[in-house]
CSV table of C-alpha atoms in Angstrom, one decimal:
chain,number,residue,atom,x,y,z
K,1229,MET,CA,-24.6,52.8,10.1
K,1230,GLY,CA,-25.2,51.3,6.7
K,1231,GLY,CA,-21.5,51.0,6.0
K,1232,ALA,CA,-20.9,49.3,9.3
K,1233,ARG,CA,-23.8,46.9,8.6
K,1234,ASP,CA,-22.3,46.1,5.2
K,1235,VAL,CA,-18.9,45.4,6.8
K,1236,GLY,CA,-20.6,43.1,9.3
K,1237,TRP,CA,-22.3,41.1,6.6
K,1238,VAL,CA,-19.1,40.8,4.6
K,1239,ALA,CA,-17.3,39.5,7.8
K,1240,ALA,CA,-20.0,37.1,8.5
K,1241,GLY,CA,-19.8,35.9,4.9
K,1242,LEU,CA,-16.1,35.3,5.2
K,1243,VAL,CA,-16.6,33.3,8.4
K,1244,LEU,CA,-19.3,31.2,6.8
K,1245,GLY,CA,-17.2,30.7,3.7
K,1246,ALA,CA,-14.2,29.6,5.8
K,1247,GLY,CA,-16.4,27.2,7.7
K,1248,ALA,CA,-17.8,25.7,4.5
K,1249,CYS,CA,-14.3,25.2,3.1
K,1250,TYR,CA,-13.3,23.5,6.4
K,1251,CYS,CA,-16.3,21.2,6.2
K,1252,ILE,CA,-15.5,20.3,2.6
K,1253,TYR,CA,-11.8,19.7,3.6
K,1254,ARG,CA,-13.0,17.4,6.5
K,1255,LEU,CA,-15.3,15.5,4.2
K,1256,THR,CA,-12.7,14.9,1.5
K,1257,ARG,CA,-10.1,14.0,4.1
K,1258,GLY,CA,-12.6,11.5,5.6
K,1259,ARG,CA,-13.2,10.0,2.2
K,1260,ARG,CA,-9.5,9.5,1.6
K,1261,ARG,CA,-9.1,7.8,5.0
K,1262,GLY,CA,-12.2,5.8,4.6
K,1263,GLY,CA,-13.7,3.9,1.7
K,1264,ARG,CA,-11.2,3.6,-1.1
K,1265,GLY,CA,-13.9,3.6,-3.7
K,1266,LEU,CA,-14.7,7.2,-2.9
K,1267,ARG,CA,-11.2,8.5,-3.4
K,1268,LEU,CA,-10.6,10.9,-6.3
K,1269,ARG,CA,-7.0,11.3,-7.4
K,1270,PRO,CA,-5.5,13.2,-10.3
K,1271,SER,CA,-3.7,11.2,-13.0
K,1272,ARG,CA,-0.2,10.2,-11.8
K,1273,SER,CA,3.0,9.7,-13.7
K,1274,ALA,CA,4.5,6.2,-13.8
K,1275,GLU,CA,7.3,7.1,-11.4
K,1276,ASP,CA,4.7,8.7,-9.0
K,1277,LEU,CA,2.9,5.3,-8.9
K,1278,THR,CA,6.0,3.7,-7.4
K,1279,ASN,CA,6.0,6.0,-4.5
K,1280,GLY,CA,5.4,4.0,-1.3
K,1281,SER,CA,2.9,6.5,0.0
K,1282,TYR,CA,0.6,5.8,-3.0
K,1283,ASP,CA,-1.5,3.0,-1.6
K,1284,ASP,CA,-4.5,2.9,-4.0
K,1285,VAL,CA,-5.2,-0.1,-6.1
K,1286,LEU,CA,-4.1,0.8,-9.6
K,1287,ASN,CA,-6.4,0.6,-12.6
K,1288,ALA,CA,-5.5,-0.8,-16.1
K,1289,GLU,CA,-4.1,2.5,-17.4
K,1290,GLN,CA,-1.9,3.0,-14.4
K,1291,LEU,CA,-0.6,-0.6,-14.5
K,1292,GLN,CA,0.2,-0.1,-18.2
K,1293,LYS,CA,2.3,3.0,-17.3
K,1294,LEU,CA,4.1,1.0,-14.7
K,1295,LEU,CA,4.9,-1.9,-17.0
K,1296,TYR,CA,6.2,0.5,-19.6
K,1297,LEU,CA,8.4,2.0,-17.0
K,1298,LEU,CA,9.8,-1.4,-16.1
K,1299,GLU,CA,10.6,-2.0,-19.7
K,1300,SER,CA,12.1,1.4,-20.4
K,1301,THR,CA,14.2,2.3,-17.3
K,1302,GLU,CA,17.6,1.0,-16.3
K,1303,ASP,CA,17.6,2.7,-12.9
K,1304,PRO,CA,17.7,-0.1,-10.4
K,1305,VAL,CA,16.0,1.9,-7.7
K,1306,ILE,CA,13.0,2.7,-9.9
K,1307,ILE,CA,12.9,-0.9,-11.2
K,1308,GLU,CA,12.8,-2.2,-7.6
K,1309,ARG,CA,10.1,0.2,-6.5
K,1310,ALA,CA,8.0,-0.5,-9.6
K,1311,LEU,CA,8.3,-4.3,-9.0
K,1312,VAL,CA,7.1,-3.8,-5.4
K,1313,THR,CA,4.1,-1.8,-6.7
K,1314,VAL,CA,3.3,-4.4,-9.3
K,1315,GLY,CA,3.6,-7.2,-6.7
K,1316,ASN,CA,1.3,-5.4,-4.3
K,1317,ASN,CA,-1.3,-4.9,-7.0
K,1318,ALA,CA,-1.0,-8.5,-8.2
K,1319,ALA,CA,-2.4,-9.5,-4.8
K,1320,PHE,CA,-5.8,-8.6,-6.1
K,1321,SER,CA,-7.5,-11.1,-8.5
K,1322,VAL,CA,-8.8,-8.5,-10.9
K,1323,ASN,CA,-5.3,-7.1,-11.4
K,1324,GLN,CA,-3.8,-10.5,-11.8
K,1325,ALA,CA,-5.9,-10.8,-15.0
K,1326,ILE,CA,-5.2,-7.2,-16.1
K,1327,ILE,CA,-1.4,-7.6,-15.7
K,1328,ARG,CA,-1.6,-10.8,-17.8
K,1329,GLU,CA,-3.7,-9.1,-20.5
K,1330,LEU,CA,-1.3,-6.2,-20.7
K,1331,GLY,CA,1.6,-8.6,-21.3
K,1332,GLY,CA,3.1,-7.9,-17.9
K,1333,ILE,CA,4.1,-11.4,-16.9
K,1334,PRO,CA,7.1,-11.7,-19.2
K,1335,ILE,CA,8.1,-8.2,-18.3
K,1336,VAL,CA,8.2,-9.1,-14.6
K,1337,GLY,CA,9.7,-12.5,-15.4
K,1338,ASN,CA,12.6,-11.0,-17.3
K,1339,LYS,CA,13.7,-9.1,-14.1
K,1340,ILE,CA,14.6,-12.4,-12.5
K,1341,ASN,CA,17.7,-12.5,-14.7
K,1342,SER,CA,18.9,-9.2,-13.1
K,1343,PRO,CA,22.3,-9.5,-11.3
K,1344,ASP,CA,20.9,-7.3,-8.6
K,1345,PRO,CA,19.6,-9.6,-5.8
K,1346,ASN,CA,17.0,-7.0,-4.6
K,1347,ILE,CA,15.5,-6.8,-8.1
K,1348,LYS,CA,15.5,-10.6,-8.5
K,1349,GLU,CA,13.7,-10.9,-5.1
K,1350,LYS,CA,11.1,-8.3,-5.9
K,1351,ALA,CA,10.4,-9.9,-9.3
K,1352,LEU,CA,9.9,-13.3,-7.7
K,1353,ASN,CA,7.6,-11.8,-5.2
K,1354,ALA,CA,5.5,-10.2,-7.9
K,1355,LEU,CA,5.4,-13.6,-9.8
K,1356,ASN,CA,4.4,-15.4,-6.6
K,1357,ASN,CA,1.3,-13.2,-6.4
K,1358,LEU,CA,0.6,-13.5,-10.1
K,1359,SER,CA,1.0,-17.3,-10.0
K,1360,VAL,CA,-2.1,-17.7,-7.7
K,1361,ASN,CA,-4.1,-17.2,-10.9
K,1362,VAL,CA,-4.2,-20.5,-12.9
K,1363,GLU,CA,-4.2,-18.8,-16.3
K,1364,ASN,CA,-1.2,-16.8,-15.3
K,1365,GLN,CA,0.8,-19.9,-14.6
K,1366,ILE,CA,0.8,-20.9,-18.3
K,1367,LYS,CA,2.3,-17.5,-19.2
K,1368,ILE,CA,5.2,-17.8,-16.7
K,1369,LYS,CA,8.2,-19.0,-18.8
K,1370,VAL,CA,11.7,-18.3,-17.0
K,1371,ASP,CA,14.6,-21.2,-19.2
K,1372,SER,CA,16.5,-24.1,-17.5
K,1373,SER,CA,18.7,-21.6,-15.8
K,1374,PHE,CA,15.7,-20.9,-13.6
K,1375,LEU,CA,16.5,-24.0,-11.6
K,1376,SER,CA,19.8,-22.5,-10.5
K,1377,LEU,CA,17.7,-20.4,-8.1
K,1378,TYR,CA,16.9,-23.6,-6.1
K,1379,ASP,CA,20.6,-24.1,-5.2
K,1380,GLY,CA,21.6,-23.9,-1.6
K,1381,HIS,CA,24.1,-21.1,-2.1
K,1382,VAL,CA,21.4,-18.7,-3.3
K,1383,ALA,CA,20.3,-16.0,-0.8
K,1384,LYS,CA,17.7,-17.0,1.7
K,1385,GLU,CA,15.2,-14.4,0.5
K,1386,ILE,CA,15.4,-15.6,-3.1
K,1387,LEU,CA,15.2,-19.3,-2.1
K,1388,LEU,CA,12.0,-18.7,0.0
K,1389,ARG,CA,10.4,-16.9,-2.9
K,1390,VAL,CA,11.2,-19.6,-5.6
K,1391,LEU,CA,9.9,-22.2,-3.2
K,1392,THR,CA,6.8,-20.2,-2.6
K,1393,LEU,CA,6.3,-19.9,-6.4
K,1394,PHE,CA,6.5,-23.7,-6.7
K,1395,GLN,CA,4.1,-24.0,-3.7
K,1396,ASN,CA,1.5,-21.7,-5.3
K,1397,ILE,CA,1.6,-23.5,-8.6
K,1398,ASN,CA,1.4,-26.8,-6.9
K,1399,ASN,CA,-1.6,-25.8,-4.8
K,1400,CYS,CA,-3.5,-24.5,-7.9
K,1401,LEU,CA,-2.8,-27.7,-9.9
K,1402,LYS,CA,-4.1,-29.7,-6.9
K,1403,MET,CA,-7.3,-27.7,-6.8
K,1404,GLU,CA,-7.8,-28.2,-10.5
K,1405,GLY,CA,-7.2,-31.9,-10.1
K,1406,HIS,CA,-4.3,-32.0,-12.5
K,1407,LEU,CA,-2.0,-33.8,-10.0
K,1408,ALA,CA,-4.6,-36.6,-9.3
K,1409,VAL,CA,-3.1,-38.5,-12.3
K,1410,GLN,CA,0.4,-38.4,-13.7
K,1411,PRO,CA,0.4,-35.1,-15.6
K,1412,THR,CA,2.2,-34.6,-18.9
K,1413,PHE,CA,3.9,-31.2,-19.2
K,1414,THR,CA,5.1,-29.5,-22.3
K,1415,ASN,CA,8.9,-29.7,-22.8
K,1416,GLY,CA,10.4,-26.3,-21.9
K,1417,SER,CA,7.4,-25.1,-19.8
K,1418,LEU,CA,7.8,-23.9,-16.2
K,1419,PHE,CA,5.8,-27.0,-15.1
K,1420,PHE,CA,8.2,-29.3,-17.0
K,1421,LEU,CA,11.1,-27.7,-15.1
K,1422,LEU,CA,9.5,-27.7,-11.6
K,1423,TYR,CA,8.2,-31.3,-11.9
K,1424,GLY,CA,11.4,-32.7,-13.4
K,1425,GLU,CA,14.0,-34.8,-11.7
K,1426,GLU,CA,16.6,-32.1,-11.6
K,1427,CYS,CA,14.4,-29.8,-9.6
K,1428,ALA,CA,13.3,-32.7,-7.3
K,1429,GLN,CA,17.0,-33.4,-6.5
K,1430,LYS,CA,17.6,-29.7,-5.7
K,1431,ILE,CA,14.6,-29.5,-3.3
K,1432,ARG,CA,15.7,-32.7,-1.6
K,1433,ALA,CA,19.0,-31.1,-1.0
K,1434,LEU,CA,17.4,-28.0,0.5
K,1435,VAL,CA,15.8,-30.2,3.2
K,1436,HIS,CA,19.3,-30.1,4.7
K,1437,HIS,CA,19.7,-26.3,4.3
K,1438,HIS,CA,21.2,-24.5,7.3
K,1439,ASP,CA,18.3,-22.0,7.5
K,1440,ALA,CA,15.2,-23.3,9.3
K,1441,GLU,CA,12.7,-21.4,7.1
K,1442,VAL,CA,14.2,-22.7,3.9
K,1443,LYS,CA,14.3,-26.2,5.3
K,1444,GLU,CA,10.7,-26.1,6.4
K,1445,LYS,CA,9.5,-25.0,3.0
K,1446,ALA,CA,11.5,-27.6,1.2
K,1447,VAL,CA,10.1,-30.3,3.5
K,1448,THR,CA,6.6,-29.4,2.6
K,1449,MET,CA,7.4,-29.8,-1.1
K,1450,ILE,CA,8.8,-33.3,-0.8
K,1451,PRO,CA,5.5,-35.1,-1.1
K,1452,THR,CA,4.9,-33.1,-4.3
K,1453,ILE,CA,8.1,-34.2,-6.0
């Protein structure tokens, strides 16, 4: 009898233990699906952070890993994925500042020179999100060849993103009141390029672009230039 009773208690204990484990599993699963602030994740490698299924907002340490990866790898697939992750995180104001402080703006900006149109597009998209921050705009440097991206023969996706970049910068300058009077921009700065006559001519030409979206964006920029 005693042996049977002991076996019964052991079995009951196993059932209770399994139930407790299941409850813990449900709780942790609920936390992952619910509030992001409750999520606990192990440290991830830089390449893991570029995985599309990793949807957490990255912290400074993770962003630093990602920027190092962008500088060190030559794999176009990884570069593209890393730029997408940086761009997604740059949509959050706190990360716009962190990426700037980590020296990430020139790292992202350098990828615009890539001959791969997909990398170029993703770099511009990341810069668009970063450019919403006024302090970041000063750090964006890309030389006079940058204006070649405003030519009508450039792929639509790239055209839309360089026009959006100009639009973001223009909106920020308006809010700061810098466009209320004739501003003076430093020679060689991005502002000097965008508000110069060469860029104005290119945007006027894009008003006649064959694509409706490009044309519409160019038209909205005409009062600016």
